[in-house]
mmCIF file of C-alpha atoms in Angstrom:
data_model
loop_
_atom_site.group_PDB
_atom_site.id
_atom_site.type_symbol
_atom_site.label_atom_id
_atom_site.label_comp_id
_atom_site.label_asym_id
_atom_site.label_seq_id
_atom_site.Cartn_x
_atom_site.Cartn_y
_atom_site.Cartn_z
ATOM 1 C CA UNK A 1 -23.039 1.768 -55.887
ATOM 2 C CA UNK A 2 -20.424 4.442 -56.361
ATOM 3 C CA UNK A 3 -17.814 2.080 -54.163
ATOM 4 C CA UNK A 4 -18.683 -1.097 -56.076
ATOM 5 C CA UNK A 5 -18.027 0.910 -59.583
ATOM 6 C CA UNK A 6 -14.916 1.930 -58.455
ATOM 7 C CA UNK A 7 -13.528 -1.563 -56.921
ATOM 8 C CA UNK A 8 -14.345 -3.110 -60.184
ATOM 9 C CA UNK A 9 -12.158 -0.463 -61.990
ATOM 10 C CA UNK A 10 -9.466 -1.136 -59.510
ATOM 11 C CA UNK A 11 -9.659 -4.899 -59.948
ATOM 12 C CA UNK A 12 -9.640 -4.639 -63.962
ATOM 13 C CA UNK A 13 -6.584 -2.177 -64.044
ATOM 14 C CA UNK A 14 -5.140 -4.346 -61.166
ATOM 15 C CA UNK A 15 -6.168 -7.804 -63.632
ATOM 16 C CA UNK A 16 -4.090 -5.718 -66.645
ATOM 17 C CA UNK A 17 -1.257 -4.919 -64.814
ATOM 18 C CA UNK A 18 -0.243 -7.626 -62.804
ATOM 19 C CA UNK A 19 -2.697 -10.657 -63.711
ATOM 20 C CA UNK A 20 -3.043 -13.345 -61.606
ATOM 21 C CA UNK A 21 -1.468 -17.028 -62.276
ATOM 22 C CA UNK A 22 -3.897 -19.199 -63.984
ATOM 23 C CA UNK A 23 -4.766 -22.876 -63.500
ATOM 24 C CA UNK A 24 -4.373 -22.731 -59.546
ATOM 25 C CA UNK A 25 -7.638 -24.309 -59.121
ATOM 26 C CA UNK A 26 -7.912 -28.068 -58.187
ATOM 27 C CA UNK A 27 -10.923 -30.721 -58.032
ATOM 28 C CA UNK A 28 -14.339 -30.999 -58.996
ATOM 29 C CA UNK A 29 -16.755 -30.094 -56.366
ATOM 30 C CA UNK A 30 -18.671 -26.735 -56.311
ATOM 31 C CA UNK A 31 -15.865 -25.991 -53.159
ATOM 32 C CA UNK A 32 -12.428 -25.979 -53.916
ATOM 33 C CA UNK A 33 -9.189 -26.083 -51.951
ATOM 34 C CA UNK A 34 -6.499 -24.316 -53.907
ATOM 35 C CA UNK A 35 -2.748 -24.453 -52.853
ATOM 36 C CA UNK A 36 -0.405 -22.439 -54.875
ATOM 37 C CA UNK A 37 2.623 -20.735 -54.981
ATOM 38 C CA UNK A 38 2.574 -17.856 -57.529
ATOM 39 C CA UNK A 39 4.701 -18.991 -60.963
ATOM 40 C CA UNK A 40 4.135 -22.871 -59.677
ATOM 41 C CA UNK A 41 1.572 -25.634 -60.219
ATOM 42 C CA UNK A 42 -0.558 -26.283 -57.732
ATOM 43 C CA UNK A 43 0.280 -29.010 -55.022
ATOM 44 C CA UNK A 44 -0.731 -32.514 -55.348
ATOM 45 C CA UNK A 45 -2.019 -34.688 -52.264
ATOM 46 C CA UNK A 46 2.101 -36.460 -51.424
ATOM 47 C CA UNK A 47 3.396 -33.045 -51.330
ATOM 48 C CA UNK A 48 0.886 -31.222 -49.093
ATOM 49 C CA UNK A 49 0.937 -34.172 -46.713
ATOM 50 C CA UNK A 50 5.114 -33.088 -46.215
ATOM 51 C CA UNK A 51 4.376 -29.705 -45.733
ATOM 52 C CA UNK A 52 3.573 -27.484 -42.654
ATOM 53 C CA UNK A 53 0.096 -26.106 -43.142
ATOM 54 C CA UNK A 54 -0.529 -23.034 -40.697
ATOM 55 C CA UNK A 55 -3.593 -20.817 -39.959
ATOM 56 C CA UNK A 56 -2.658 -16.992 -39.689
ATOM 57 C CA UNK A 57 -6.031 -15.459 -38.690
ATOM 58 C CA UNK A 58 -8.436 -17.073 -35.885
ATOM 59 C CA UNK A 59 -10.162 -15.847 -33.030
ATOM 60 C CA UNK A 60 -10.843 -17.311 -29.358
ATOM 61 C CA UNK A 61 -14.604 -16.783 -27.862
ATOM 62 C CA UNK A 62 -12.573 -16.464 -24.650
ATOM 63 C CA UNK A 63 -11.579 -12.972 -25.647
ATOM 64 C CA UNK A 64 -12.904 -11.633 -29.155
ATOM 65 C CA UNK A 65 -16.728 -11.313 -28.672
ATOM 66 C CA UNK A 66 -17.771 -12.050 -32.118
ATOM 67 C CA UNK A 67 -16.145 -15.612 -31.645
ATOM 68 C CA UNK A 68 -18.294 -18.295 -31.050
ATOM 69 C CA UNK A 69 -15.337 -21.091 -30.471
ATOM 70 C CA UNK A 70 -13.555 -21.384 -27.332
ATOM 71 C CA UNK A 71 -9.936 -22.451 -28.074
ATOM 72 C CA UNK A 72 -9.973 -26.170 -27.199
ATOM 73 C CA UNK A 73 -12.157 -26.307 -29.962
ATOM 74 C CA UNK A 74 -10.571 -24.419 -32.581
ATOM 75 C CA UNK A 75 -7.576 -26.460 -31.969
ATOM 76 C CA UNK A 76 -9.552 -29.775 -32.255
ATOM 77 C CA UNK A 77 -11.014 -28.581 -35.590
ATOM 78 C CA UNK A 78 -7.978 -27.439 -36.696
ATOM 79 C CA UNK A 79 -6.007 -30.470 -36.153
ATOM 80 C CA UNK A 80 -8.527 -32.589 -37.717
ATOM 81 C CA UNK A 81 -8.081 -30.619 -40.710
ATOM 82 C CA UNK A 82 -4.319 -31.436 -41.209
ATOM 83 C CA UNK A 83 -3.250 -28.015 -39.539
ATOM 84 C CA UNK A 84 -0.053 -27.900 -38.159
ATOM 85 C CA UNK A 85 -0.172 -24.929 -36.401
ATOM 86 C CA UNK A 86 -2.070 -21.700 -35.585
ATOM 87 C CA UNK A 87 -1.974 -18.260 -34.851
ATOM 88 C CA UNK A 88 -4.172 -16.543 -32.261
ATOM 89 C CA UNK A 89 -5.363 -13.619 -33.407
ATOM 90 C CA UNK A 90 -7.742 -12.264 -30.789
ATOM 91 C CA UNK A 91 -9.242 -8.563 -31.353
ATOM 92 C CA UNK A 92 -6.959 -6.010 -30.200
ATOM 93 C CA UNK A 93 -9.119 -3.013 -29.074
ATOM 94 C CA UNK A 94 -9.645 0.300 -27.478
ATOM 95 C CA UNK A 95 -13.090 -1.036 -26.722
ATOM 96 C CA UNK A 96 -11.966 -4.344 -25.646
ATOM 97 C CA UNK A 97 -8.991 -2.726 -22.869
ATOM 98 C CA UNK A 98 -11.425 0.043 -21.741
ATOM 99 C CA UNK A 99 -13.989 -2.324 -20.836
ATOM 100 C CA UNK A 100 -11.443 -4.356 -18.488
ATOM 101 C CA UNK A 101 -10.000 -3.087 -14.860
ATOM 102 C CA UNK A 102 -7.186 -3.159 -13.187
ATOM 103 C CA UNK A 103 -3.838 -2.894 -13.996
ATOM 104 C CA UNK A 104 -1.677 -3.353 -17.436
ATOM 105 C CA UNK A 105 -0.690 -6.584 -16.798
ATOM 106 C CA UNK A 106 -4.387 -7.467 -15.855
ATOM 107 C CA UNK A 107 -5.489 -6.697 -18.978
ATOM 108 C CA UNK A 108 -3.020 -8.337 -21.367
ATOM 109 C CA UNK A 109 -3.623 -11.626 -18.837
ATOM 110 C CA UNK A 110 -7.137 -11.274 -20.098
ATOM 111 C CA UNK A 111 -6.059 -11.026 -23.561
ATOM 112 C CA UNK A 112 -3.654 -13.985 -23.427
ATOM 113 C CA UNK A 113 -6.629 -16.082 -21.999
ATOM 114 C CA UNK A 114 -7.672 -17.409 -25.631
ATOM 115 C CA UNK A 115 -3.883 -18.046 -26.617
ATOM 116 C CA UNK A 116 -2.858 -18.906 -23.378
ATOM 117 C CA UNK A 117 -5.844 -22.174 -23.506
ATOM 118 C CA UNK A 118 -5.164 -22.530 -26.827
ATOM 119 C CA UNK A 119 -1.284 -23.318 -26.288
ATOM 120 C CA UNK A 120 -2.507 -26.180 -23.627
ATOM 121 C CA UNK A 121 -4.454 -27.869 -26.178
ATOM 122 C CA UNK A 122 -2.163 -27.198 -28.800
ATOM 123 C CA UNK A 123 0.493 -29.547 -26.423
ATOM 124 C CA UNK A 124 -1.915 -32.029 -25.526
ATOM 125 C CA UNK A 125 -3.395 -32.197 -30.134
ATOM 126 C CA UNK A 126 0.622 -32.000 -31.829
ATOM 127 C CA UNK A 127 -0.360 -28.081 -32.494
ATOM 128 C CA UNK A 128 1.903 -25.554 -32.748
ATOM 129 C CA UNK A 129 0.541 -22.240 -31.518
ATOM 130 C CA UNK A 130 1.895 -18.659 -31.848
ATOM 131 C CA UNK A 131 0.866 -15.679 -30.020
ATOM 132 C CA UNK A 132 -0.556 -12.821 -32.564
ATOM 133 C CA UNK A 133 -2.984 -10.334 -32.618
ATOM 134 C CA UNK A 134 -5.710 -8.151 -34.874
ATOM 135 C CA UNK A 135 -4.955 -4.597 -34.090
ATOM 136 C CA UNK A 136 -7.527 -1.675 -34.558
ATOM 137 C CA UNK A 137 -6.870 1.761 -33.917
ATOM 138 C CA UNK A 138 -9.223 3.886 -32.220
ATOM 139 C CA UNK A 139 -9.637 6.189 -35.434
ATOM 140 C CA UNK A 140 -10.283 3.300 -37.825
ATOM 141 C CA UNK A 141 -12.100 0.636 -38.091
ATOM 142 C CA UNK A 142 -9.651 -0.846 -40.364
ATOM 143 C CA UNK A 143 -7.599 -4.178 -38.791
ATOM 144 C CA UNK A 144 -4.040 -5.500 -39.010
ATOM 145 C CA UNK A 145 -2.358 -8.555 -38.329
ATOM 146 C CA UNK A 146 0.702 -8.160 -36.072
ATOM 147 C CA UNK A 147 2.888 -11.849 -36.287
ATOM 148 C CA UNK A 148 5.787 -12.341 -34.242
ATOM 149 C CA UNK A 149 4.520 -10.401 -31.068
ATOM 150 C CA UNK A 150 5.523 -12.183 -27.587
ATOM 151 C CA UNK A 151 3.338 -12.407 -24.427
ATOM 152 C CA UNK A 152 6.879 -10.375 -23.280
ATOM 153 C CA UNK A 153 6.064 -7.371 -25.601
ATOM 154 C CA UNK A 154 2.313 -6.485 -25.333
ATOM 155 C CA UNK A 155 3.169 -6.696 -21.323
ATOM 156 C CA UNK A 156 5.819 -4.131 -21.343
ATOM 157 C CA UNK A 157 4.098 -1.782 -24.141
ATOM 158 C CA UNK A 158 1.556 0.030 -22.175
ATOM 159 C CA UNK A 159 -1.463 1.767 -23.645
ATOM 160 C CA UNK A 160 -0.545 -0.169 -27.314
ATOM 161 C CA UNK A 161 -3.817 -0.235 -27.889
ATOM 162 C CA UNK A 162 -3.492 3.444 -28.708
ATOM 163 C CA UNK A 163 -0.776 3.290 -30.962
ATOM 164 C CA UNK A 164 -1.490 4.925 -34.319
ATOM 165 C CA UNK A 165 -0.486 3.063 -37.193
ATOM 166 C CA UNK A 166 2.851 4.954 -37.697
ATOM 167 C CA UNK A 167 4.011 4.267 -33.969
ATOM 168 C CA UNK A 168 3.027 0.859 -34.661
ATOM 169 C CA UNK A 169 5.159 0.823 -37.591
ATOM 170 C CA UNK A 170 7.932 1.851 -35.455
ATOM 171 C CA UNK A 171 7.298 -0.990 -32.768
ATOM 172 C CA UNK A 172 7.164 -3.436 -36.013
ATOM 173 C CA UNK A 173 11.048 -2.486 -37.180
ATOM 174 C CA UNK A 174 12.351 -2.235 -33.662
ATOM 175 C CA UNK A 175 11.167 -5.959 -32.669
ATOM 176 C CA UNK A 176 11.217 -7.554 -35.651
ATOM 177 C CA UNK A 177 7.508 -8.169 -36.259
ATOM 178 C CA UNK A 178 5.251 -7.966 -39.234
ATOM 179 C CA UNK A 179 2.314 -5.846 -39.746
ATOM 180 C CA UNK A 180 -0.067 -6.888 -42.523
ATOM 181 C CA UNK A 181 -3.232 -5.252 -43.125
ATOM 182 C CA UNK A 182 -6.011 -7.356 -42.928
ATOM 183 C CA UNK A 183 -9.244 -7.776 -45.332
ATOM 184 C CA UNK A 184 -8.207 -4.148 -46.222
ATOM 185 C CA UNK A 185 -10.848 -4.107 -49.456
ATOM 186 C CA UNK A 186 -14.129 -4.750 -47.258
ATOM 187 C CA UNK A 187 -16.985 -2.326 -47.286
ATOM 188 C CA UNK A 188 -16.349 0.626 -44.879
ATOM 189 C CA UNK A 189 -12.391 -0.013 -44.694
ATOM 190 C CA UNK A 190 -9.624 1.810 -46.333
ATOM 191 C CA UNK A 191 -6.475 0.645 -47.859
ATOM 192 C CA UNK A 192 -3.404 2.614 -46.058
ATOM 193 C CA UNK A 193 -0.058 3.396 -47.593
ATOM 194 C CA UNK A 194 1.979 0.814 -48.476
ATOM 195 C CA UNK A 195 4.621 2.290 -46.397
ATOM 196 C CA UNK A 196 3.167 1.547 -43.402
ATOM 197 C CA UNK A 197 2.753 -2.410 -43.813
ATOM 198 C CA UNK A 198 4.667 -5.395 -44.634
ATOM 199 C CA UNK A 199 2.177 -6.881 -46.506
ATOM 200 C CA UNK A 200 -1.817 -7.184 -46.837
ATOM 201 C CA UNK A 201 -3.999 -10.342 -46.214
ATOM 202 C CA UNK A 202 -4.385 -11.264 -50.118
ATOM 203 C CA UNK A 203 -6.914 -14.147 -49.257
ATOM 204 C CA UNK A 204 -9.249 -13.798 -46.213
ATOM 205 C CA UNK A 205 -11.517 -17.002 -46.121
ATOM 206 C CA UNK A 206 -14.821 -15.836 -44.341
ATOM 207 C CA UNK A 207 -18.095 -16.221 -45.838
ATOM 208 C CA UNK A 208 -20.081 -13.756 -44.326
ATOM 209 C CA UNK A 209 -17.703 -10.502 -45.478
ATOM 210 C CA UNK A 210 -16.908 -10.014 -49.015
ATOM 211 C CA UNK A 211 -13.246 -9.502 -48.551
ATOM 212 C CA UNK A 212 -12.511 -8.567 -52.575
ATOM 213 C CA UNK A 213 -9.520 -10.871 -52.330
ATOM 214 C CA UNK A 214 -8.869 -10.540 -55.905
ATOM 215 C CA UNK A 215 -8.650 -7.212 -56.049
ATOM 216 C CA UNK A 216 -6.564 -7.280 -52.111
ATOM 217 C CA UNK A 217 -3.937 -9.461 -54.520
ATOM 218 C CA UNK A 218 -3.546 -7.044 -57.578
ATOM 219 C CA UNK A 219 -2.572 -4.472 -55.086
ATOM 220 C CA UNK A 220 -0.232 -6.968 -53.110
ATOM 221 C CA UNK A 221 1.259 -7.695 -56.445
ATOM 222 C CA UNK A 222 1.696 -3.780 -57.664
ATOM 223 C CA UNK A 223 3.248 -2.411 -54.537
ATOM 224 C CA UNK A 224 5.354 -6.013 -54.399
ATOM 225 C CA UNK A 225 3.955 -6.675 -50.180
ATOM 226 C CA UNK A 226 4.069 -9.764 -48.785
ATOM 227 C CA UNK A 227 0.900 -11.477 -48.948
ATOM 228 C CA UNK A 228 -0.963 -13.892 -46.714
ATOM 229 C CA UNK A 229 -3.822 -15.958 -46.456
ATOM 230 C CA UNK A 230 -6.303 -16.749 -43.004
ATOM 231 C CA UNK A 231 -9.431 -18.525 -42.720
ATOM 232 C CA UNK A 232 -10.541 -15.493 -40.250
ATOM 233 C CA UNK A 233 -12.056 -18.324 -38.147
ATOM 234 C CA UNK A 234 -15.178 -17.390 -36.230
ATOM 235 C CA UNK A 235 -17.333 -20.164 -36.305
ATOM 236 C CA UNK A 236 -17.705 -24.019 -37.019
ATOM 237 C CA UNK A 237 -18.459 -22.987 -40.973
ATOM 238 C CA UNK A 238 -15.033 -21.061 -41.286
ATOM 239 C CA UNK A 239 -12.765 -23.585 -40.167
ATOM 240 C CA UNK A 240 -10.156 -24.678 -42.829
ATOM 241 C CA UNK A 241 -10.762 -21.968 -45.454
ATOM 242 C CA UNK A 242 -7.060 -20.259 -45.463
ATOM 243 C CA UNK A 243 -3.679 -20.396 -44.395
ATOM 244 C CA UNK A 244 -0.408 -20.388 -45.654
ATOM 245 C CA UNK A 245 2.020 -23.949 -46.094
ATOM 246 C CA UNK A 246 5.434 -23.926 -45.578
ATOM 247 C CA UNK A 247 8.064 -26.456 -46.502
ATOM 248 C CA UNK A 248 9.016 -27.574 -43.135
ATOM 249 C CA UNK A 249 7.416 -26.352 -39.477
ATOM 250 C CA UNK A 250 8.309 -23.108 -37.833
ATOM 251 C CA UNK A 251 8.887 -23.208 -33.905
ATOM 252 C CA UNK A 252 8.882 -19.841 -32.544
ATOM 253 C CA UNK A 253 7.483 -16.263 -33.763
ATOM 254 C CA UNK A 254 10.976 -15.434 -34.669
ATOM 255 C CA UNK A 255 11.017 -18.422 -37.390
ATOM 256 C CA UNK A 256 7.146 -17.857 -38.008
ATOM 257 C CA UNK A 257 8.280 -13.813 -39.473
ATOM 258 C CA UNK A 258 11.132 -15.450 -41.072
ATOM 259 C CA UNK A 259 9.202 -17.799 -43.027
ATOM 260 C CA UNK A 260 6.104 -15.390 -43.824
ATOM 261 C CA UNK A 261 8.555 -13.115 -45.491
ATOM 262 C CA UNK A 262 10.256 -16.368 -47.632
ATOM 263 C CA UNK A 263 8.212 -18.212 -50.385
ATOM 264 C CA UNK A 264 5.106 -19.399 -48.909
ATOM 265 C CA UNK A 265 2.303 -21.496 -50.169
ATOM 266 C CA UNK A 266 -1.315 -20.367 -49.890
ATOM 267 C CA UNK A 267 -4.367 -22.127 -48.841
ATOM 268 C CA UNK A 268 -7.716 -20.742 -50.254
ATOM 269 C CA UNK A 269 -11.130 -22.120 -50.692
ATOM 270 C CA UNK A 270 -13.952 -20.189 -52.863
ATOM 271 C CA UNK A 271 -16.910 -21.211 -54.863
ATOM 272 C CA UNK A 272 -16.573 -21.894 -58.643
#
C-alpha cells in the first residue's frame, strides 16, 4: 500500500513537472494504437505505412523459459503486423548460464539459438532482425535492455553474465552500445541512477505486469534519457503492443544505436 502511495506521488510531481503531450491518442475502439513523437501530432495511416516500424523487446521460447513462442513464430506474427524488424531480446541470466555446460562459447551458442532461428525466418518473411539481450544481474532482479551487442561481443566477454551494472556501463561506452533499463517502475524493481543508463523503457506493452509507464516517462523526461517502447512479447496476446518507428529502416546494430538515440516514433497500445 505504502509503494502504491508513493508511485502515485511520484507520477503527480512527475505530471507537474514535465507533463506529458496531449491528444496522442487515435481511434475509437476500447484498444488503441498510439504513434507519437513528443511535440508532434500523431501519425496518420499514409505516413506509418512509409515508416520502419521495429520491436525492441521480445523473447524466443528457444531460450527464455517464460516464452511460449518459438521464433519462426514471432517473426510470422510480427510481420503480419506491419513490423519491419525485431530485436531478440532473450533473458540474460546467472540462472540461465549456470544451468548450461560446457564451455563459453557453448553457452552463448545456446543463447544465440532464439536469434540465431529467428534471423532464418527473418530472411525467408522481409524481417530485419538484430541481436540484443535483457540483462539481469545476479544481485537484482531488475532488467536492462542492451541494443547494439554482436554475436562477436557476448563470445569474447566471458562470465558477462556477472557484470555489475557499473562494469556493464563500461562495456556500453567502450563498444558503442546502449543500456536502457527496462520496466524499471514494476513491483519489486528499483529505478537505478541515471548515470548508469542511456535511457529507460518509457512504454513496456505487456498485460500481465503493471509496468507504471506513465510514471517510467515523467522520469525519462526529468533526467532527459532516451526513451523506448517494446511490446515485451511473450505470448500470442502480446504481439504488436510496442515498438518504436523510424523514418527509414536501420540495417545493422551500429545504425539500430544510431537511430534509438535520434528522434524516434513510439508505438503504444493501452485501454481507454
Amino acid at each position: 500500500m505504502l509503494v502504491s502511495f508513493l508511485y502515485i506521488i511520484l507520477f503527480d510531481v512527475g505530471m507537474q513537472l514535465f507533463p506529458l503531450t496531449p491528444g496522442r491518442k487515435t481511434g475509437t475502439s476500447a484498444e488503441k494504437v498510439v504513434y507519437w513523437l513528443p511535440g508532434t501530432g500523431p501519425l496518420c495511416e499514409k505516413e506509418l505505412s512509409a515508416m520502419f516500424k521495429l520491436e525492441t523487446h521480445c523473447h524466443t521460447s528457444e531460450v527464455s523459459g517464460c516464452s511460449r513462442l518459438p521464433a519462426v513464430q514471432l517473426v510470422t506474427q510480427l510481420k503480419r503486423s506491419g513490423y519491419g524488424g525485431a530485436v531478440i531480446t532473450d533473458h540474460f541470466h546467472h540462472g540461465y548460464f549456470d544451468s548450461l555446460t560446457g564451455s563459453w562459447t557453448q553457452k552463448i551458442d545456446c543463447f544465440l539459438s532464439g536469434y540465431r532461428a529467428a534471423c532464418e525466418a527473418g530472411a525467408q518473411a522481409g524481417l530485419h532482425i538484430y541481436c540484443g539481450l535483457e540483462f539481469r544481474t545476479t544481485t537484482s532482479d531488475n532488467d536492462y535492455l542492451l541494443f547494439g551487442a554482436a554475436p562477436e561481443l557476448l563470445y569474447s566477454t566471458p562470465e558477462l553474465h556477472r557484470y555489475t551494472i557499473p562494469q556493464l556501463r563500461a562495456l556500453a561506452d567502450r563498444e558503442g552500445l546502449l543500456l536502457v533499463q527496462a520496466h524499471p517502475f514494476r513491483n519489486g524493481l528499483k529505478i537505478v541512477d541515471p548515470k548508469h543508463l542511456d535511457g529507460i523503457e518509457t512504454y513496456n506493452g505487456n498485460p500481465r505486469h503493471d509496468s507504471r509507464n506513465e510514471i517510467a516517462k515523467a522520469w525519462a523526461q526529468k533526467f532527459g534519457m532516451l526513451e523506448t517502447s517494446g511490446s515485451d512479447f511473450h505470448e500470442r496476446e502480446d504481439f504488436a503492443r510496442g515498438g518504436v518507428i523510424f523514418s527509414q529502416p536501420v540495417h545493422t546494430g551500429r545504425e539500430l544505436v544510431s537511430a534509438l538515440r535520434g528522434p524516434h516514433r513510439m508505438k503504444e497500445m493501452g485501454k481507454g
